[in-house]
Coordinates of C-alpha atoms and ligand atoms in Angstrom, one line a residue:
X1 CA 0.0 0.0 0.0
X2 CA 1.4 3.4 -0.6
X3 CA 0.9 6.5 2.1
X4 CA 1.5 10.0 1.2
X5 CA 2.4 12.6 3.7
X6 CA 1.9 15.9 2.6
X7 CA 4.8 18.0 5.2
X8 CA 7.1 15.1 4.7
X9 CA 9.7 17.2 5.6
X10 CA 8.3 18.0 9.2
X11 CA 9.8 17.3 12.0
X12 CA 7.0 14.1 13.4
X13 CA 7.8 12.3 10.5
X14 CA 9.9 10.0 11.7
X15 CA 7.5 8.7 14.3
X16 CA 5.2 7.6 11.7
X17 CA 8.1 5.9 9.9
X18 CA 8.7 4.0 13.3
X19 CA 5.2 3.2 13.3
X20 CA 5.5 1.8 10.1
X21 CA 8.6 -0.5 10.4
X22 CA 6.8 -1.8 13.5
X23 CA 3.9 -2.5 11.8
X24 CA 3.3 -6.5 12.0
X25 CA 0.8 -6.1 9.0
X26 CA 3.3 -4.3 7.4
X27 CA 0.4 -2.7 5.9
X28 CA 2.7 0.1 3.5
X29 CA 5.2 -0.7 1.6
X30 CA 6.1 2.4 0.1
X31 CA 6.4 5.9 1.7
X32 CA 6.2 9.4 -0.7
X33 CA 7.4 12.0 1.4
X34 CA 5.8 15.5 -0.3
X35 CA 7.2 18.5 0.8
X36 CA 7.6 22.3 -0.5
X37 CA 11.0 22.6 1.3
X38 CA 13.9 19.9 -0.2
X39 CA 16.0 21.1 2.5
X40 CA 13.6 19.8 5.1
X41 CA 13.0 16.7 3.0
X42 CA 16.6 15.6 2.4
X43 CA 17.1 15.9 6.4
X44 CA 14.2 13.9 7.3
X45 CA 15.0 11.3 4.4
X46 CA 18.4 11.1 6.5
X47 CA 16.9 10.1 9.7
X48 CA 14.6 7.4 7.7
X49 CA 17.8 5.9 6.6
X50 CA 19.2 5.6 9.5
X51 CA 16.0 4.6 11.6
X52 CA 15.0 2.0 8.9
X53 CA 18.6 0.7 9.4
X54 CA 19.1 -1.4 6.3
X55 CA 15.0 -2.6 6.2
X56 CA 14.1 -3.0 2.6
X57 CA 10.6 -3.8 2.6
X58 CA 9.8 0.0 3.5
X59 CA 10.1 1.9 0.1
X60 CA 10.9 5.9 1.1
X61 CA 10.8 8.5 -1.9
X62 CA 10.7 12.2 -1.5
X63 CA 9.3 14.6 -3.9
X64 CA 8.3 18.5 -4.5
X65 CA 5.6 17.9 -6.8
X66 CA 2.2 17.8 -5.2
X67 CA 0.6 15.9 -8.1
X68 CA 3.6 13.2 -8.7
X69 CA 3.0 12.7 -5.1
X70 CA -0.8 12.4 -4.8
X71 CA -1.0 9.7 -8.0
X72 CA -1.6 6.5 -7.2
X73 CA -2.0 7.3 -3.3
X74 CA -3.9 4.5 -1.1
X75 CA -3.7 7.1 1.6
X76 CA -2.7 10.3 2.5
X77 CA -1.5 12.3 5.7
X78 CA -1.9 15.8 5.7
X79 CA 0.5 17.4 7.9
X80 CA 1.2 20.7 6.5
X81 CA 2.5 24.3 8.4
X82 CA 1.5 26.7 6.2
X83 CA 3.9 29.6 6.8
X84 CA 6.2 27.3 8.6
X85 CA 7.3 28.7 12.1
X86 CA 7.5 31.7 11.3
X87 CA 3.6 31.8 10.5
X88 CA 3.2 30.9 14.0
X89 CA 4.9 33.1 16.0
X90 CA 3.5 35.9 14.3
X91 CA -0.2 34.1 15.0
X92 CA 1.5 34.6 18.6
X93 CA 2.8 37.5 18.4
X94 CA 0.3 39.7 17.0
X95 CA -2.2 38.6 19.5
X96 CA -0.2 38.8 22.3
X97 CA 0.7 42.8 21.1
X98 CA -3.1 43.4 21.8
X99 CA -3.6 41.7 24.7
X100 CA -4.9 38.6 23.4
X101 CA -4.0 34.5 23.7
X102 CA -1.1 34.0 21.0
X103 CA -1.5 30.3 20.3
X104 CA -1.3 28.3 17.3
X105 CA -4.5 26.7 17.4
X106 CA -6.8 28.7 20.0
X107 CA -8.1 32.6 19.9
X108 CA -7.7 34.6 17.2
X109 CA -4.0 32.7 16.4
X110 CA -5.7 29.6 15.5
X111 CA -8.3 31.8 13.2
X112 CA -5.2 33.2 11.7
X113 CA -3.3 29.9 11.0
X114 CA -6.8 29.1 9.7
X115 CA -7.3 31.9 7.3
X116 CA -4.1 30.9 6.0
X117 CA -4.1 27.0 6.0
X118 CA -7.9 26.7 4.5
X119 CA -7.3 27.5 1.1
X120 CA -4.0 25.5 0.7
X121 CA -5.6 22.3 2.3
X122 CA -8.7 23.0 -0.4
X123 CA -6.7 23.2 -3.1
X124 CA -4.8 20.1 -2.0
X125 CA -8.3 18.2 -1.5
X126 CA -9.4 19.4 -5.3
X127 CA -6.0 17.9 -6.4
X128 CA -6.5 14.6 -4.5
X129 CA -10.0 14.5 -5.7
X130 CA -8.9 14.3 -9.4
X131 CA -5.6 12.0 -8.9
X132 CA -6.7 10.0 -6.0
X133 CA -10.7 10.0 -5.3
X134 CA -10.0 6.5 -3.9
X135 CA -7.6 7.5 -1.2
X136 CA -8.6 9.0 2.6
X137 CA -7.3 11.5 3.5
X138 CA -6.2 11.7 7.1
X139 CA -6.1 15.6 8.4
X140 CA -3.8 16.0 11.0
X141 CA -2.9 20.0 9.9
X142 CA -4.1 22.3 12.3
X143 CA -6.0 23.4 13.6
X144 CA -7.6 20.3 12.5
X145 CA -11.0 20.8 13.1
X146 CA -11.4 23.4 11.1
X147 CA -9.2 22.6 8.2
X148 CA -11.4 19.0 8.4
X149 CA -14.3 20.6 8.1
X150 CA -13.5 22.8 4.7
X151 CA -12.2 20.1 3.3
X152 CA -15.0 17.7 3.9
X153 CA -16.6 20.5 1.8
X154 CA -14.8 18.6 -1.4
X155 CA -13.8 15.2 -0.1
X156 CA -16.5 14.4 1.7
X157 CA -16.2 11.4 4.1
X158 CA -12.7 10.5 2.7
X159 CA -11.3 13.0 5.2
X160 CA -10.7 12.5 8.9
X161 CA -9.2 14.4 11.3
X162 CA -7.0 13.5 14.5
X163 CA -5.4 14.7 16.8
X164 CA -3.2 13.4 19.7
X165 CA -4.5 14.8 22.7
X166 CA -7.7 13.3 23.5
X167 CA -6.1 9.8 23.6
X168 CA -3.3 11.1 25.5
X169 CA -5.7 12.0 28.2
X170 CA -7.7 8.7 27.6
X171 CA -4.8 6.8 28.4
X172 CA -3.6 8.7 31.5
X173 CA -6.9 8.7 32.9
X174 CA -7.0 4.8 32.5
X175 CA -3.3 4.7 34.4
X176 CA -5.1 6.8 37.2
X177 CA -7.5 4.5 37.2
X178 CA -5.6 1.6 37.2
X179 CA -7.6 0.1 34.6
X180 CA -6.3 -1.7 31.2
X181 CA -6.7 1.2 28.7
X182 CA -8.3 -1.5 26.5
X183 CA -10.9 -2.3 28.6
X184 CA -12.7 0.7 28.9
X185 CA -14.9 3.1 27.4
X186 CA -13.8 6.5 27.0
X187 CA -17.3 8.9 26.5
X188 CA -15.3 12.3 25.1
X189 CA -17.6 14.3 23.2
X190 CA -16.2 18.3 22.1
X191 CA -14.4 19.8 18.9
X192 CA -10.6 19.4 18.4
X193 CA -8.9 21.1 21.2
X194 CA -12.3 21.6 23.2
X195 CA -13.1 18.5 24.5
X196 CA -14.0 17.2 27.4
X197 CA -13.9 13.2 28.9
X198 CA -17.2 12.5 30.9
X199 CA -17.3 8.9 31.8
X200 CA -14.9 5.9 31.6
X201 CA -16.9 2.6 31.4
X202 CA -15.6 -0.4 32.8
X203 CA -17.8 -3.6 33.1
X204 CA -20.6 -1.5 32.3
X205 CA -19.8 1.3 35.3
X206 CA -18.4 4.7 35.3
X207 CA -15.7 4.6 37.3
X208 CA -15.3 8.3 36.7
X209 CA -17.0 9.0 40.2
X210 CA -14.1 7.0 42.1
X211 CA -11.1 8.9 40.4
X212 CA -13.4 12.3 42.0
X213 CA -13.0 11.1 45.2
X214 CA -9.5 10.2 45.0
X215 CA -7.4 13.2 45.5
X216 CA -4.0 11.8 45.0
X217 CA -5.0 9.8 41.9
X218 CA -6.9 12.6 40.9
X219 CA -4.0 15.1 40.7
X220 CA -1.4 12.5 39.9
X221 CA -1.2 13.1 35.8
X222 CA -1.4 16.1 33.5
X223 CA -5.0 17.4 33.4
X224 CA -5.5 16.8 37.1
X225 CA -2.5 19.2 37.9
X226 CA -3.1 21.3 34.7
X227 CA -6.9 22.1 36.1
X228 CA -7.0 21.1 39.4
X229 CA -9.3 18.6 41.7
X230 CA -11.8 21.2 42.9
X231 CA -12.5 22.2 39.4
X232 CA -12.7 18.8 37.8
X233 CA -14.9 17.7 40.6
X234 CA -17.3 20.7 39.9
X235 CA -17.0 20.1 36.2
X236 CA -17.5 16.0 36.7
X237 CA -15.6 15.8 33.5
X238 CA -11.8 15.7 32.8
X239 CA -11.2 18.8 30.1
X240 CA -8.7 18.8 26.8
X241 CA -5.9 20.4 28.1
X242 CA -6.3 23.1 25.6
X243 CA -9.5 24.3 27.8
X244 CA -6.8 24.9 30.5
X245 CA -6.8 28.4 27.7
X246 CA -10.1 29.0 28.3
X247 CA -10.7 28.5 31.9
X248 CA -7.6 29.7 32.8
X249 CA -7.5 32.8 30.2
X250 CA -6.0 35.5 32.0
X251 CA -3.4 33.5 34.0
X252 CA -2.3 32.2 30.8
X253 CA -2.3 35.2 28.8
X254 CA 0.0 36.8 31.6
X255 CA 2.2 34.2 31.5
X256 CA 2.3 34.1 28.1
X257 CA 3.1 37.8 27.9
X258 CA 5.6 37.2 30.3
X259 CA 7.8 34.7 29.1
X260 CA 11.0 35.8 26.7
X261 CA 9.5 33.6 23.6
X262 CA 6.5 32.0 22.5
X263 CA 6.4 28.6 21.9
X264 CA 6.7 29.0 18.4
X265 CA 9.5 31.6 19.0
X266 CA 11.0 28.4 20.7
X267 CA 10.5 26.0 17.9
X268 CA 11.8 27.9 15.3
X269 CA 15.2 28.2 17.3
X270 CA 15.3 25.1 18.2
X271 CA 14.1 23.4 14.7
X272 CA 16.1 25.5 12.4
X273 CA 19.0 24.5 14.5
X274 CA 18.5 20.8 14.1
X275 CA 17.4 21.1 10.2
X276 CA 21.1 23.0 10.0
X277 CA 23.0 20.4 12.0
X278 CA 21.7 17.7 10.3
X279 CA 22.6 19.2 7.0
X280 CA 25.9 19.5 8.3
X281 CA 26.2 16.2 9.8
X282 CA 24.0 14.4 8.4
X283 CA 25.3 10.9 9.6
X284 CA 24.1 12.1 13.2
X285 CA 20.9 12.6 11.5
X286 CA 18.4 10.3 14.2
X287 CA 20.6 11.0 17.3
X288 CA 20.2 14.8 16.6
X289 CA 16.2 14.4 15.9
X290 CA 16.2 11.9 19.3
X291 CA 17.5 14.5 21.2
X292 CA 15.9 17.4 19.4
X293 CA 12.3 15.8 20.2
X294 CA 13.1 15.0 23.2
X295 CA 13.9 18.6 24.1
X296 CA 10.5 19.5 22.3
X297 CA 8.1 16.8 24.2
X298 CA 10.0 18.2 28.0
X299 CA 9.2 21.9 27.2
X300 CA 5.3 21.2 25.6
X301 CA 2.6 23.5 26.7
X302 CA 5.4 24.9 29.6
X303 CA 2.9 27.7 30.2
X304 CA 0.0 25.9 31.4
X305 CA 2.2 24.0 34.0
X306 CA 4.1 27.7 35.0
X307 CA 0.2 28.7 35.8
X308 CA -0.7 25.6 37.6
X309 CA 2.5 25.1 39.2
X310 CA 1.8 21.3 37.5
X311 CA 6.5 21.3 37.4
X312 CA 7.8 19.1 34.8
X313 CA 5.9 17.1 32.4
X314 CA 5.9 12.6 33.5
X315 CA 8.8 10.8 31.9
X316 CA 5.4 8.4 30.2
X317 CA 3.7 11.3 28.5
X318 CA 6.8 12.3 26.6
X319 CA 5.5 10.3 24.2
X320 CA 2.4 12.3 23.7
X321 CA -0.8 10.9 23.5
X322 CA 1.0 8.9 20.1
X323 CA -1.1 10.9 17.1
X324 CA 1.2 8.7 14.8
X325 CA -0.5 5.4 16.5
X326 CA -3.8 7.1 16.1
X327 CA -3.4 7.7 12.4
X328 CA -1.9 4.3 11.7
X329 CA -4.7 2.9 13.9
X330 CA -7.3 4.6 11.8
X331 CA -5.2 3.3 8.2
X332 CA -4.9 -0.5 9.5
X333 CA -8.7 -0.4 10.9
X334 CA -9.6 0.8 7.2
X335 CA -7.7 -1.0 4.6
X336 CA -7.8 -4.2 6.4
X337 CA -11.5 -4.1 7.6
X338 CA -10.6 -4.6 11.0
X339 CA -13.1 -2.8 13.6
X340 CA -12.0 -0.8 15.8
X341 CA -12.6 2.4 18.3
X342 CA -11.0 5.7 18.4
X343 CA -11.6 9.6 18.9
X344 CA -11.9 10.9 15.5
X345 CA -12.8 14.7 14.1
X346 CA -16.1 13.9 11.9
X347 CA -19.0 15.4 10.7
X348 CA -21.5 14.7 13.6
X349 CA -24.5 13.7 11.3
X350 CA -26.8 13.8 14.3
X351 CA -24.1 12.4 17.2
X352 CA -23.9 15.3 18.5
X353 CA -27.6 16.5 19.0
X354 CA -26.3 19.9 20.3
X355 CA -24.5 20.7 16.8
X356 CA -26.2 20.7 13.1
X357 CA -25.1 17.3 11.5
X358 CA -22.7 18.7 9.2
X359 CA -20.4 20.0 12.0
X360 CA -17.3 18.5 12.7
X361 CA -17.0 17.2 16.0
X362 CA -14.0 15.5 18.0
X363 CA -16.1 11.8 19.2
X364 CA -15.6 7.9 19.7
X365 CA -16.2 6.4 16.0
X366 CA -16.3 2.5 15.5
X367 CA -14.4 2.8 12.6
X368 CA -13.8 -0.2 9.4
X369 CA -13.5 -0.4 5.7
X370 CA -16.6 1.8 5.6
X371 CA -14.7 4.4 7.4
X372 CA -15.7 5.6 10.7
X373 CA -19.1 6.9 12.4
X374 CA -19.2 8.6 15.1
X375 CA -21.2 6.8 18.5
X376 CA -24.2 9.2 20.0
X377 CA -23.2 11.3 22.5
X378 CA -25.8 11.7 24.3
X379 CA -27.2 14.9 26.0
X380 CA -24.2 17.5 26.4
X381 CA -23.9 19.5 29.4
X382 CA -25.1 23.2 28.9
X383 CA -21.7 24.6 29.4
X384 CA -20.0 22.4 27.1
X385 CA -22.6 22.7 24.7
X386 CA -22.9 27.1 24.7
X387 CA -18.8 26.7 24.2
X388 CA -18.7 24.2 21.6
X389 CA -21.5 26.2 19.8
X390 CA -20.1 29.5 20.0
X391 CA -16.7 28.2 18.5
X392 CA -17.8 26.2 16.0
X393 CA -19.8 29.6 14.9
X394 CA -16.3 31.1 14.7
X395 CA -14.6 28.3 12.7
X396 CA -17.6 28.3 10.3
X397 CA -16.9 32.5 9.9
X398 CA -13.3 31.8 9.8
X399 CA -13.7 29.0 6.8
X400 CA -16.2 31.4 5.5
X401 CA -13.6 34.4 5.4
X402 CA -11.2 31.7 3.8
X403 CA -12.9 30.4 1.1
X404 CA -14.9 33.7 0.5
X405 CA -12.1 36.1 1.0
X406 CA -14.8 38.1 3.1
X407 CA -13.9 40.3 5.6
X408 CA -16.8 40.6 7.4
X409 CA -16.6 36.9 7.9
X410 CA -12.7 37.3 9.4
X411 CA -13.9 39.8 11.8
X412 CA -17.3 38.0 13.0
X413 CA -14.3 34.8 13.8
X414 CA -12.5 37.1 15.9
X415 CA -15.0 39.1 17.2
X416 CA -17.1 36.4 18.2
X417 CA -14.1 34.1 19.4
X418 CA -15.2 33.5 23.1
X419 CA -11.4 34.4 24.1
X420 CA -11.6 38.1 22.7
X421 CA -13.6 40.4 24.9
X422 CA -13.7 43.5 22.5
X423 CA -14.7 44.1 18.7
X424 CA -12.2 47.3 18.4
X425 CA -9.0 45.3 19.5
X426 CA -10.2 42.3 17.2
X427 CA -10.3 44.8 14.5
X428 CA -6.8 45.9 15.2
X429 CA -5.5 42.6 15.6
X430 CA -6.9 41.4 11.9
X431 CA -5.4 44.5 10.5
X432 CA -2.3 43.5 12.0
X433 CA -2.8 39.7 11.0
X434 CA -3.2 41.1 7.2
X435 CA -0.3 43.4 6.8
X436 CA 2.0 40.6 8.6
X437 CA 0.8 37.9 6.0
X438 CA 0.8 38.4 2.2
X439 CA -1.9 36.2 1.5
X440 CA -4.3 37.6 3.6
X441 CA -3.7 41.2 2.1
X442 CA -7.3 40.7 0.3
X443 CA -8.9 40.8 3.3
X444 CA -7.5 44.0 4.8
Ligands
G6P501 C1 -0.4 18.5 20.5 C2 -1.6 18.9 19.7 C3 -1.3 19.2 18.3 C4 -0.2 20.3 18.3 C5 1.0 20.0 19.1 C6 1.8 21.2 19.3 O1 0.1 17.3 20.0 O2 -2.6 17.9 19.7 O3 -2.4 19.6 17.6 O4 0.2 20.7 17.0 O5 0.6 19.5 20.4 O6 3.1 20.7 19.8 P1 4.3 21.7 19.6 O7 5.5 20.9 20.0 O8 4.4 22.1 18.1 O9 4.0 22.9 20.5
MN502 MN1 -4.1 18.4 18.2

């Protein structure tokens, strides 16, 4: 079978590769790498080699051109940056100027990133569509929900999003637990990066209730320390990390504004450093990505834990919740027909009573070769629900201003954005956003 992954030059790469050689199925046998940068591709095609180390059966090719990747696909991963690093410190940046959350995939940042990752994505989709209508696509470009959702405009249910995060919680919930991760039910119901884990079945109970009452299990991983136990218990739901941005807005914001750099400020230091070394070296090629990632996994969302006081991330979620083991997960459970669960971004097409049926939601999908469908969530709590409503209503204006070029539509996104409290600075920020990004300049 032959995957394509569209920002094959990106820096996770090479976990999916891993994936891959440690497939038992060995489901792919051939691996095109697609990226705009050959730089970037060359150095990641480095580490392959020397990860692969001499394994033959895994076929690796790189290529610039988008069509001469997407013929013939099975598959393809879509992992693009659109505007690279840079892109996103100036999502950061801008916001953070005006006294608003600068963060790649939240607040106004994340409608910026949009603005500029919608159309690329469509025109991708309208590519794969002619060369590949057999393929799926699988979305992990952020901010995924919204970039799955434009695109499901033209692919239709051949896209899926994921995203790592909501598995990552799953599966430190079931350590604090102490239950086997597969034998429970995880009820999660939200949009990417607003999410929220309500139950965890186990023989039929929620065991949910007994992780309130335990205070030491309760604060002993990520979220618990992230959000604390008097606010879980009230919520009677384990959040998305990513809500710790919404709950926790202005202690966030002035950390943010505090620190020297943003996280993409950090990044782009850090990962043109290890795309120069490796051009320089590159027969250190892996030890310099092991190390780099490493350094990237230790220092991930550092301002949450600087509010909370949460310290240093566990040595077992350096691994991240594993959104390459989601995405082979969801390939394998596909192409070989094999049922399986997992938290998926979908259209909702009724799961989600709360939402019209076209919105994509973050949900449990039994997934096969049919693709996946999303389980009923049952009734939403009204908090949950007014949030997820009133930012899906800003990712719809946000595709809207995308594909449109409208506007009206950019500034309803912002405006509207439940993290921006005033229509004047949103204004100002969007001018801002438009004479920082070329492409945007026919929205100003
Ligand atoms: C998590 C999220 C991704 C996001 C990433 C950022 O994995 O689920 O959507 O892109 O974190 O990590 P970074 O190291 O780039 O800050
Ligand atoms: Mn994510």
């Amino acid at each position: 079978m032959r995957l394509v992954v569209l920002g094959g030059g990106g820096f996770r790469v090479p976990l999916v590769h891993a994936r891959l050689l440690h497939d038992p199925d060995r489901l792919v046998d051939e691996l095109v790498l697609h990226d705009v940068d050959p730089a970037r591709l060359r150095a990641i095609g480095a580490v392959l080699e020397q990860q692969a180390s001499g394994a033959s059966w895994l076929r690796v090719r790189t290529t610039g051109d988008l069509d001469t990747a997407l013929a013939g696909a099975d598959v393809v991963f879509s992992a693009i940056r659109v505007g690279g690093l840079t892109g996103r410190t100036l999502d950061e940046r801008v916001a953070l100027r005006h006294g608003l959350l600068g963060q790649e995939t939240v607040g106004v940042g994340g409608i910026c990133y949009a603005l500029r990752t919608v159309p690329v994505a469509v025109r991708i989709a309208e590519r794969m569509a002619r060369l590949a209508p057999d393929a799926w696509l699988i979305n992990f470009s952020n901010p995924a929900g919204v970039v799955t959702e434009a695109v499901s405009a033209i692919l239709g249910d051949r896209v899926v999003g994921i995203c790592d995060s909501p598995v990552g919680l799953c599966r430190r919930v079931a350590t604090a637990l102490d239950v086997p991760y597969s034998d429970a039910w995880f009820d999660y119901v939200g949009l990417n990066h607003l999410g929220w884990l309500r139950g965890v079945l186990v023989d039929g109970r929620d065991r949910l209730p007994a992780l309130f009452a335990d205070e030491q299990a309760l604060t002993s991983f990520e979220e618990g320390k992230l959000f604390g136990a008097g606010w879980l218990r009230t919520l009677r739901a384990i959040p998305n990390e990513y809500l710790h941005y919404y709950y926790y807005a202005r202690e966030t914001l002035a950390q943010l504004q505090e620190q020297p750099s943003t996280r993409g400020e950090f990044l782009r230091e850090q990962q043109e450093g290890f795309y120069r070394r490796v051009a320089e070296r590159p027969g250190d090629a892996l030890r310099l990505w092991e190390h780099t990632r490493d350094e990237r996994e230790r220092t991930y969302l550092a301002e949450g834990r600087a509010v909370s006081g949460a310290g240093e991330r566990a040595s077992c979620d350096l691994d991240g919740g594993g959104y390459e083991r989601v995405a082979v997960a969801l390939m394998t459970a596909i192409a070989k027909n094999r049922t399986s669960t997992l938290i998926l971004n979908v259209p909702g097409r009724g799961a989600v009573s709360e939402l019209d049926p076209d919105a994509v939601v973050e949900l449990p999908c039994v997934v096969d070769g049919n693709g996946p469908r999303p389980v009923t969530a049952g009734p939403i709590p009204e908090h949950c629900a007014g949030l997820m409503r009133q930012v899906k209503a800003a990712e719809r204006a946000t595709i809207s201003a995308a594909i449109t070029r409208s506007r009206e539509q950019a500034l309803l996104a912002m405006a509207t954005h439940p993290l921006v409290d005033s229509v004047a600075v949103a204004e100002r920020v969007l001018d801002e956003y438009v004479a920082a990004f070329g492409e945007l300049a026919d929205l100003g």
